[in-house]
Structures are given as C-alpha cells and as structure tokens.
Amino acid sequence: MRDVYIIGTGIHPWMGFSEQVFADFAAVAVDNALKDADIEWKKIQAIMAGIFIYGGNAGHLSGQYLESIFGETGVPVVNVYNACATGSASIRMAYNSVAAGETDTALAFGADVSPKGFLTAKSDNAVQDRDVIRWKMGGMPNPIYWALECRKRMEKYDTTEEDLALVKVLMSEYGSKNPHARFKKTYTIEEVLNSVYVCDPLRLFEICPVSTGAAAVIVTADKELIAKADKAVKINATTMGSAIYGDPTIRISALSCPAVPEAPMLSESYSASRQAYEKSGIGPEDIDVLELPDNSSWHYLVYLETCGFCKDGEADKMLREGETKIGGKLPVNPSGGFSSHGEALSAQALWQVIECTNQLRGRCGERQVENPKVAMAQTYGLMGNSGTTILSV
Amino acid sequence: MENMANKVARIPNLVDWSTGEVRLMSAKCNSCGTYFFPREHYQHRPGCSREGVENVLLPHKGKLASYTIQYYPCPAPFKTEKKITPYGIGLVEFEDEKIQVAGIITDTDLKSLKMGMEMETTILEMFTNEEKQQVVTWAFKAVK
C-alpha cells in the first residue's frame, strides 16, 4: 500500500435548514478543496460521495450530481451511506483507492440538508423498517437513547449535571472562534444549567441539533501534488468499525439491548479506533488533538473512554481538571464540536477530518492547538457505524 | 386487567394480552440463547447456527434499568389523542432473558422513578381509529 496524503480540504460553513440547492452549496466545498490543493478538477480520478438520505435522487446519487456540476469525466463515482459515519466511509474508500494504486488522486465528499425540525422515520413500512416501530410505538427521538445511557452513567460513576454543562461551556467557547461553526454564542455553566430539559438528564444546550453543511477532502499519492501542497497531511489510518455482539448500548432505532455486557459500550467505535491504532502503530497516548462526536455531553465523556484515552469512569476527571482544553494534555474538539455545528449527516465526519487537518497545518487561528503532530477524528453513527481517521505531519 | 376488547396494537406482533397479562412478544434463539425484541430484530451470536428460533412472550414484570423524561412532544409519525408530554421512557430489564426493552412509562408518578424499581408491562391508549377501536402501544408502569 502507498502512503496517502490530504492535499486539499473545503467546507461550506454549517447552517440551519436551507432552501439553497444542494448542488450549489456542495460545490462551494469542492471548489475550496480544489483551490486549497491547487489542482484542476480533471486531476480527480474517483469520487467517493456520501449519500444525503432526505434528498431523493439528488441525495442518493450525490456523487453524480456533483460530477455534472464540475464536468463529467467518466471516473468511478461511488455513493455510500453509513448514517452519521458516512463521511468516514467516503474518505476510507478514497484512501483505499489511492493506497492500492487504483487511482492517484481521489475526492471524498459529503453534503447534507437536514430536514426542518426533527430527524424522523424515513419510511412508513414497519415490516421492513424497524425504525418505524420506535417512532410509531416508542415515542423515542434520538436524544432519548443518549439520555437513557447518560442516566446509567450517572448511576455508575460520579458524573454530575455540572460535568454535562461544562462540556457545552467549553464547546461554545471554541465554536465562537470557528468561522465554520453554526453557533457562535458562548455560554456559562449557569446558563446551560438553566436551559430546559429535553430528556432529563440532558438539557437543550447539551444536545446537538441538525444542520446543513458540506465538506470535501482531496487525497493523493501523486508525489508532485504532495510536494506543491501547502503542507500535505499524511493519513496514517482511516478505518470503519461495526458493533460487536453483546454490546450493552441501546442503539438508536433499536427497542432493546443486552442486559449482560459481553462487549465494550459503543463497540462500533471501539472497533474502529482499535483498528486505527493497530494499522497506524499510533496509540491514544500519541494523539495531540482529538475530534470526537459530541452529539450530546454524554458522548463527549464516554468517547474518551471508548477510544482508550482514559479508563472507564475517568473522563469526568479529565474534563474537570482541564486536560481536554486547548492547552491541556489532550485538546478535545477545538472546532467547537457538534455542539457548535449540529449534525449534517453525510458531511460531518469529513469536517472532523478537516478540522484535524487544519490543526496540523496550523491554520486554526484563535482555536489553534500548539504545534500538533498527530490528530485523530472519531465518528459515531446510529445502528453500529463508526470510523476513525489518524493523521500526522 | 382492564377490558382489552376493542383494542388493537398500532403495529402487530409486538404486544400480547391473550394470556390475561400484557406481555411483550419476543423470540428466543435456542442455539445461541439470545432473546430478540422486536422478534425480527435478530441479534445472533457470531457463529450461531440460527436454528430453533421460537416465538416467546417476555415476563409481565421486570426492573427499571434506566429512564428519562421526555419534555417535548415526539414528532410524527408518533401520535396520541391526548397530550402525554412530559412522559417517561424506561428501559426495563428482564433478568432471566438477559434483555432490556424500552417503552413509554405510563400511569406512574414520574418523580417516583428509581433505578431498579419493579415495573410491569401495560398498554397505552394512543388514539381511536376509523373502526372506533382504541389503538395502543406497549408501555410500562410502576408495580403498586
């Protein structure tokens, strides 16, 4: 396998529900990535596109829609869906295509227009689509799942409501310094603790909303392109994991879970991160900056444990002692996280990779981590989807 | 048990009251021992032959393994005639079956919820359909 580098990235800043045509704002991200890499569209030899599930034809064939904007060249276009880890799948395919020598330069891309209001059922067929059952019978929007797990955590460890609020305080501080973020307001602990419960113990400001956004990453093994790039970033590993039998987590859309654990919690992310550590020879102790999926404050805490940055039940201590701040031992989510962006399903894993890339390239201004050499982007998708990308300069 | 005539589950094959008690309709794999809910939510142990999956009913009672209180209305296709917000959602553990099942908590003081408390399976009336039947879902309530 060849060494593969990121040479260009582009984002359309995250925003609320948009009437903009999907292709138009998606093209902004790709245009930016091409400019950043300083290459022509014709250099792209494969397009790995994330599926945008609420977009009908445009969403399911987003790569074809994109290709036609920039000019069809006959290259392989693959459209992929892995829930909120969709971007992980697209970059992994782009990486594998280049690493294997099938192509020299490939594009990973995702753009998503979230529905107005809530994510909800995508079919009306309870026979084929189990997800319909939880909506029609269970009354269980996604945050319910996180609240059920968060309550278990608070019972088992000493996680407090203040810990959950502190996550939002930190994320809002960093988000306010990120031009790509949708939410720029900063919050105090009191303001977070005074926000209403959505599903207790989780409050309004402790859960990320849905957003619209687009992200594009160009990867290459072409030595000339690497040499002329503005600081190429090496992909040490980009992996995907699925769940493991006996994982006690109640997964979004499920109505049951095992009562006796036989696997780690969030086992899909355990799997993805351990594969990445093994493939790259890099461990959690080597990571200088981490982007993790803070869909809720509970995720922020549990992901530090799932990915091996501390032992089970110790994440709260890391947070309280400032270890996860910019300037701390392990800066976490200097982007402001999902808390400051909201979820744009097929694009969000890619912006996590882009934030890591920008950090390694020293482009993050006020939220820049000091001189990082190794970064990790970790995703989480419903029903057992996850991806890990480890990058270095 | 209250009169269950003229009641119909919104989606079939999930909740049963034919035995005189409300119970969830599960399936058990006799090869790997795993219980599934819903029945078709297969979760076999890797390497299992998947032979001998049989339909079973979960016990009527279990223990509260986690809970939350939902403060805003669940969006469609969820539907109830009466406003039920805020409502509880519980994760109820059936110990021998080694499974926890999620469901709405009804007919229970939400302030009294405690981890480990005994819960029983019941039904929640959602709305009346065109045939004038009460459409229901499964739910849990504290054992009094």
Short mmCIF file of C-alpha atoms in Angstrom, two decimals, chain A residues 153-374:
data_model
loop_
_atom_site.label_atom_id
_atom_site.label_comp_id
_atom_site.label_asym_id
_atom_site.label_seq_id
_atom_site.Cartn_x
_atom_site.Cartn_y
_atom_site.Cartn_z
CA ARG A 153 -23.54 6.52 33.54
CA MET A 154 -24.54 8.94 36.29
CA GLU A 155 -25.72 6.00 38.41
CA LYS A 156 -22.50 4.05 37.83
CA TYR A 157 -19.91 6.85 38.04
CA ASP A 158 -19.85 10.27 39.64
CA THR A 159 -20.85 12.21 36.51
CA THR A 160 -22.79 15.31 37.58
CA GLU A 161 -25.10 17.77 35.85
CA GLU A 162 -22.27 20.30 36.16
CA ASP A 163 -19.99 18.00 34.16
CA LEU A 164 -22.57 17.78 31.39
CA ALA A 165 -22.93 21.58 31.39
CA LEU A 166 -19.17 22.14 31.40
CA VAL A 167 -18.87 20.28 28.09
CA LYS A 168 -21.18 22.84 26.47
CA VAL A 169 -19.28 25.74 28.05
CA LEU A 170 -16.03 24.53 26.51
CA MET A 171 -17.56 23.69 23.14
CA SER A 172 -19.26 27.08 22.89
CA GLU A 173 -16.02 28.87 23.69
CA TYR A 174 -14.22 27.06 20.85
CA GLY A 175 -17.16 27.25 18.45
CA SER A 176 -17.23 31.03 18.88
CA LYS A 177 -13.74 31.10 17.38
CA ASN A 178 -14.55 28.86 14.40
CA PRO A 179 -15.80 30.57 11.23
CA HIS A 180 -17.26 27.24 10.01
CA ALA A 181 -19.42 26.76 13.10
CA ARG A 182 -23.15 27.48 13.05
CA PHE A 183 -23.48 28.50 16.72
CA LYS A 184 -21.13 31.21 17.91
CA LYS A 185 -22.66 32.25 21.23
CA THR A 186 -20.72 31.39 24.39
CA TYR A 187 -22.43 30.02 27.50
CA THR A 188 -21.69 29.92 31.21
CA ILE A 189 -22.33 26.87 33.40
CA GLU A 190 -25.34 28.65 34.93
CA GLU A 191 -26.85 29.39 31.52
CA VAL A 192 -26.52 25.77 30.48
CA LEU A 193 -27.94 24.51 33.78
CA ASN A 194 -30.85 26.93 33.38
CA SER A 195 -31.72 25.63 29.92
CA VAL A 196 -34.74 23.36 29.77
CA TYR A 197 -34.54 19.61 29.91
CA VAL A 198 -35.14 17.95 26.58
CA CYS A 199 -34.99 14.48 28.07
CA ASP A 200 -33.50 14.55 31.50
CA PRO A 201 -30.68 14.44 32.48
CA LEU A 202 -29.88 16.06 29.09
CA ARG A 203 -30.72 19.74 28.60
CA LEU A 204 -31.35 21.77 25.47
CA PHE A 205 -27.80 23.08 25.21
CA GLU A 206 -26.30 19.66 25.89
CA ILE A 207 -27.69 18.09 22.71
CA CYS A 208 -26.66 18.97 19.16
CA PRO A 209 -29.33 19.93 16.62
CA VAL A 210 -29.49 19.06 12.92
CA SER A 211 -27.76 21.31 10.41
CA THR A 212 -26.89 21.76 6.76
CA GLY A 213 -23.30 21.70 5.55
CA ALA A 214 -20.84 20.37 3.00
CA ALA A 215 -17.26 19.13 3.20
CA ALA A 216 -14.70 17.83 0.71
CA VAL A 217 -11.27 16.24 1.10
CA ILE A 218 -8.79 15.53 -1.71
CA VAL A 219 -6.32 12.71 -1.13
CA THR A 220 -3.38 11.73 -3.29
CA ALA A 221 -0.24 9.63 -3.62
CA ASP A 222 1.00 11.79 -6.52
CA LYS A 223 4.46 12.97 -5.41
CA GLU A 224 4.31 16.18 -7.43
CA LEU A 225 0.98 17.19 -5.94
CA ILE A 226 2.20 16.33 -2.43
CA ALA A 227 5.33 18.42 -2.94
CA LYS A 228 3.46 21.50 -4.14
CA ALA A 229 0.71 21.29 -1.49
CA ASP A 230 0.60 23.79 1.34
CA LYS A 231 1.74 21.26 3.97
CA ALA A 232 0.35 17.85 2.96
CA VAL A 233 -1.07 15.81 5.85
CA LYS A 234 -0.44 12.06 5.97
CA ILE A 235 -3.30 9.65 6.57
CA ASN A 236 -1.82 7.07 8.95
CA ALA A 237 -5.06 5.09 9.08
CA THR A 238 -8.70 5.54 8.21
CA THR A 239 -10.94 2.73 9.38
CA MET A 240 -14.53 1.75 9.92
CA GLY A 241 -15.97 -0.36 12.68
CA SER A 242 -19.27 -2.07 13.27
CA ALA A 243 -20.82 -3.24 16.52
CA ILE A 244 -19.82 -6.36 18.44
CA TYR A 245 -22.28 -8.96 19.80
CA GLY A 246 -23.15 -8.30 23.40
CA ASP A 247 -22.58 -4.52 23.31
CA PRO A 248 -24.87 -3.25 26.09
CA THR A 249 -25.52 0.16 24.48
CA ILE A 250 -29.09 0.75 23.34
CA ARG A 251 -28.52 1.74 19.73
CA ILE A 252 -30.60 4.43 18.10
CA SER A 253 -33.62 2.85 16.38
CA ALA A 254 -33.41 -0.32 18.50
CA LEU A 255 -36.06 -1.10 21.11
CA SER A 256 -33.93 -3.47 23.17
CA CYS A 257 -30.37 -4.13 24.22
CA PRO A 258 -28.46 -6.89 26.01
CA ALA A 259 -28.73 -6.76 29.80
CA VAL A 260 -25.44 -8.59 30.33
CA PRO A 261 -22.48 -6.93 28.55
CA GLU A 262 -20.19 -9.20 26.57
CA ALA A 263 -18.51 -6.37 24.59
CA PRO A 264 -17.50 -2.75 25.21
CA MET A 265 -20.07 0.04 25.06
CA LEU A 266 -20.29 1.80 21.68
CA SER A 267 -18.45 -1.23 20.32
CA GLU A 268 -18.55 0.08 16.75
CA SER A 269 -16.33 2.97 17.83
CA TYR A 270 -14.21 0.69 19.98
CA SER A 271 -13.70 -1.45 16.84
CA ALA A 272 -12.90 1.47 14.54
CA SER A 273 -10.44 3.10 16.93
CA ARG A 274 -8.61 -0.14 17.77
CA GLN A 275 -8.24 -0.95 14.07
CA ALA A 276 -6.79 2.52 13.52
CA TYR A 277 -4.34 2.16 16.42
CA GLU A 278 -3.20 -1.21 15.10
CA LYS A 279 -2.85 -0.12 11.47
CA SER A 280 -1.04 3.13 12.24
CA GLY A 281 1.10 1.96 15.15
CA ILE A 282 -0.11 5.13 16.86
CA GLY A 283 -1.88 4.89 20.21
CA PRO A 284 -4.10 7.24 22.22
CA GLU A 285 -1.04 8.47 24.12
CA ASP A 286 0.41 9.82 20.85
CA ILE A 287 -2.61 11.95 19.86
CA ASP A 288 -2.07 15.72 20.13
CA VAL A 289 -5.59 16.78 19.14
CA LEU A 290 -8.84 14.82 19.09
CA GLU A 291 -12.16 15.49 17.39
CA LEU A 292 -14.85 13.27 18.88
CA PRO A 293 -18.60 13.10 18.20
CA ASP A 294 -20.22 15.19 20.95
CA ASN A 295 -23.80 14.59 19.82
CA SER A 296 -24.57 15.15 23.49
CA SER A 297 -22.47 15.92 26.56
CA TRP A 298 -22.72 12.23 27.42
CA HIS A 299 -20.94 11.35 24.16
CA TYR A 300 -18.07 13.71 24.94
CA LEU A 301 -17.39 11.84 28.18
CA VAL A 302 -17.97 8.29 27.06
CA TYR A 303 -15.94 8.65 23.86
CA LEU A 304 -12.79 9.49 25.82
CA GLU A 305 -13.21 6.09 27.47
CA THR A 306 -14.38 4.13 24.41
CA CYS A 307 -11.33 5.26 22.43
CA GLY A 308 -8.93 4.47 25.25
CA PHE A 309 -7.90 7.98 26.31
CA CYS A 310 -8.69 7.08 29.92
CA LYS A 311 -10.18 4.21 31.89
CA ASP A 312 -13.94 3.77 32.23
CA GLY A 313 -15.39 6.37 34.57
CA GLU A 314 -12.38 8.68 34.43
CA ALA A 315 -13.45 11.06 31.65
CA ASP A 316 -15.22 13.42 34.05
CA LYS A 317 -11.97 13.90 35.93
CA MET A 318 -10.11 14.68 32.69
CA LEU A 319 -12.75 17.27 31.85
CA ARG A 320 -12.83 18.86 35.31
CA GLU A 321 -9.06 19.10 35.53
CA GLY A 322 -8.81 20.87 32.18
CA GLU A 323 -6.92 18.07 30.44
CA THR A 324 -9.26 18.27 27.44
CA LYS A 325 -8.94 22.03 26.96
CA ILE A 326 -6.84 23.66 24.26
CA GLY A 327 -3.52 23.86 26.09
CA GLY A 328 -4.32 20.75 28.13
CA LYS A 329 -2.83 17.27 27.81
CA LEU A 330 -5.36 16.21 25.16
CA PRO A 331 -7.19 19.07 23.44
CA VAL A 332 -10.65 17.79 22.50
CA ASN A 333 -12.87 19.35 19.85
CA PRO A 334 -11.09 22.67 19.29
CA SER A 335 -13.61 23.05 16.43
CA GLY A 336 -16.39 23.54 18.94
CA GLY A 337 -17.68 20.06 18.13
CA PHE A 338 -21.14 19.02 17.01
CA SER A 339 -22.40 21.20 19.84
CA SER A 340 -21.37 24.27 17.81
CA HIS A 341 -22.10 22.82 14.37
CA GLY A 342 -25.06 20.46 14.58
CA GLU A 343 -25.24 17.29 12.56
CA ALA A 344 -25.08 17.35 8.78
CA LEU A 345 -25.10 13.59 8.39
CA SER A 346 -23.10 12.79 5.30
CA ALA A 347 -20.67 15.69 5.75
CA GLN A 348 -19.88 15.77 9.44
CA ALA A 349 -17.23 13.05 9.59
CA LEU A 350 -15.37 14.91 6.84
CA TRP A 351 -15.38 18.24 8.67
CA GLN A 352 -13.94 16.45 11.68
CA VAL A 353 -11.10 15.25 9.44
CA ILE A 354 -10.79 18.77 8.02
CA GLU A 355 -10.55 20.34 11.48
CA CYS A 356 -7.78 17.86 12.32
CA THR A 357 -6.04 18.67 9.03
CA ASN A 358 -6.31 22.41 9.66
CA GLN A 359 -4.93 21.96 13.17
CA LEU A 360 -1.95 20.01 11.81
CA ARG A 361 -1.42 22.70 9.19
CA GLY A 362 -1.52 25.42 11.84
CA ARG A 363 -4.46 27.19 10.23
CA CYS A 364 -6.84 27.45 13.17
CA GLY A 365 -6.17 30.96 14.43
CA GLU A 366 -7.57 31.63 17.88
CA ARG A 367 -8.51 27.99 18.45
CA GLN A 368 -5.14 26.61 17.26
CA VAL A 369 -3.63 23.84 19.38
CA GLU A 370 0.07 24.44 19.90
CA ASN A 371 2.17 22.67 17.28
CA PRO A 372 0.28 19.35 16.99
CA LYS A 373 1.90 16.49 15.06
CA VAL A 374 -0.75 13.78 15.30
#
